[in-house]
Short mmCIF file of C-alpha atoms in Angstrom, two decimals:
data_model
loop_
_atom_site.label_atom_id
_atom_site.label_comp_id
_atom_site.label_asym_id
_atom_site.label_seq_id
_atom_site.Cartn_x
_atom_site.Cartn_y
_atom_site.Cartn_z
CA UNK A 1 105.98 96.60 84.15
CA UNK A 2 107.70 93.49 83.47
CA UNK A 3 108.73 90.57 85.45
CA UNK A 4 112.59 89.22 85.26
CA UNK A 5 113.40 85.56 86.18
CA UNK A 6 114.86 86.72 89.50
CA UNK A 7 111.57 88.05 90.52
CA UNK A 8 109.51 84.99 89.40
CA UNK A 9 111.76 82.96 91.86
CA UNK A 10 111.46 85.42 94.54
CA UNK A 11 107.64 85.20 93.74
CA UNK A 12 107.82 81.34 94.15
CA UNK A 13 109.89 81.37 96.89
CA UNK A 14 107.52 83.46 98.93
CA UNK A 15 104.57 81.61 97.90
CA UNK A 16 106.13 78.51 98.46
CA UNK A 17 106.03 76.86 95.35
CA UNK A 18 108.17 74.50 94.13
CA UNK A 19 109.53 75.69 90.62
CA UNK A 20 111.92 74.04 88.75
CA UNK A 21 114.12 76.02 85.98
CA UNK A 22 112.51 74.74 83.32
CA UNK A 23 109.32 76.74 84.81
CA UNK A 24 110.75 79.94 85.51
CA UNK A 25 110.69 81.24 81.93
CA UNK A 26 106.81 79.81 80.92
CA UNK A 27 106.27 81.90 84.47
CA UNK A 28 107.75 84.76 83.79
CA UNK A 29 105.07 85.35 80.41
CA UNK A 30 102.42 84.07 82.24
CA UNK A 31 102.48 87.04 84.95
CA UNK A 32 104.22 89.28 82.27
CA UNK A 33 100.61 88.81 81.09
CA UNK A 34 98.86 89.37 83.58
CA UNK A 35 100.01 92.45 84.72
CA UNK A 36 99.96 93.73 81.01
CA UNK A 37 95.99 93.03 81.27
CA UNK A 38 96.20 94.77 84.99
CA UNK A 39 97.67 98.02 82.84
CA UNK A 40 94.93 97.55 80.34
CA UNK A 41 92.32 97.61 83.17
CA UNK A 42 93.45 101.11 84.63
CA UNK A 43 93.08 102.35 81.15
CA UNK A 44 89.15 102.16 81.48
CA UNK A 45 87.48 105.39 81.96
CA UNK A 46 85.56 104.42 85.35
CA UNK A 47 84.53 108.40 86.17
CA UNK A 48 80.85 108.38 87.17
CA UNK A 49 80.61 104.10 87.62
CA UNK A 50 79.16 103.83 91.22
CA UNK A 51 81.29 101.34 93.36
CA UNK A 52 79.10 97.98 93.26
CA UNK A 53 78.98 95.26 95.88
CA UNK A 54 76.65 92.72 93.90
CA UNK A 55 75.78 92.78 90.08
CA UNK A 56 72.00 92.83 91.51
CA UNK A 57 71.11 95.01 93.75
CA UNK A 58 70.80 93.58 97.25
CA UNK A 59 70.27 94.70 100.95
CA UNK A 60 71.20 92.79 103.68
CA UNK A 61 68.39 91.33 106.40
CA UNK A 62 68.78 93.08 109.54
CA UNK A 63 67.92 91.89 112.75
CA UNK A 64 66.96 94.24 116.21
CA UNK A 65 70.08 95.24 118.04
CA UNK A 66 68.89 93.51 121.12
CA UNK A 67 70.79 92.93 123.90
CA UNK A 68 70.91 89.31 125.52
CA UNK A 69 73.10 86.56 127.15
CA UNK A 70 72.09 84.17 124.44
CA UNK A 71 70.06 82.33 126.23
CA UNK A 72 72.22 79.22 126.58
CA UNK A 73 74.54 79.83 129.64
CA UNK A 74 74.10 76.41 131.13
CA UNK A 75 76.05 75.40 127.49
CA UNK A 76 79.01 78.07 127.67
CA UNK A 77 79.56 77.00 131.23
CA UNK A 78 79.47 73.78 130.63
CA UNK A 79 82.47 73.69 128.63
CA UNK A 80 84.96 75.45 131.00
CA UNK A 81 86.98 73.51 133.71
CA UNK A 82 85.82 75.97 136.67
CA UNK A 83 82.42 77.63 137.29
CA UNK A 84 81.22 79.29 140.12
CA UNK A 85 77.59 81.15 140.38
CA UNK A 86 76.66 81.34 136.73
CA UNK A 87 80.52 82.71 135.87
CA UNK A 88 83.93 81.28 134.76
CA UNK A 89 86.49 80.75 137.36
CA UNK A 90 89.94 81.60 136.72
CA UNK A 91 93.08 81.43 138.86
CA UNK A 92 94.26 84.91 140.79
CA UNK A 93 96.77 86.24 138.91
CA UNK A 94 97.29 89.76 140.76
CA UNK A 95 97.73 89.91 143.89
#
């Protein structure tokens, strides 16, 4: 795949990056580039690599799937402009 000067301003454009003209062609090898390495990366024979998350293996700390109210209602409540009985108040809105 390669990468006209059209599509380098396009590219810009939609990334909002200032380019001037003098750019476009330095920009246009530069991802001409990359994507040739991109090509060169789907050229590595992958069959039987295991899909990896970490380069060590890891597991994540899990916690007990307790339900609670957080303990800190007084807090939550505090920071809303109506409260009535332990809940927020809102405006009717159907009648």
């Amino acid at each position: 795949m390669s990468v006209d000067q059209a599509t380098v301003r396009r590219v810009a454009h939609l990334a909002r990056i200032a380019v001037t003209e003098d750019e476009v062609a330095h920009l246009q090898g530069e991802l001409n580039a990359i994507l040739a390495f991109v090509e060169q990366l789907g050229e590595v024979d992958t069959d039987g690599v295991e899909p990896m998350t970490s380069v060590i293996p890891m597991t994540l700390p899990l916690r007990a799937d307790v339900v609670s109210d957080g303990f800190y209602a007084e807090r939550v409540l505090a920071n809303a402009p109506a409260s009535e009985d332990g809940f927020f108040a809102v405006p009717k809105v159907v009648e």
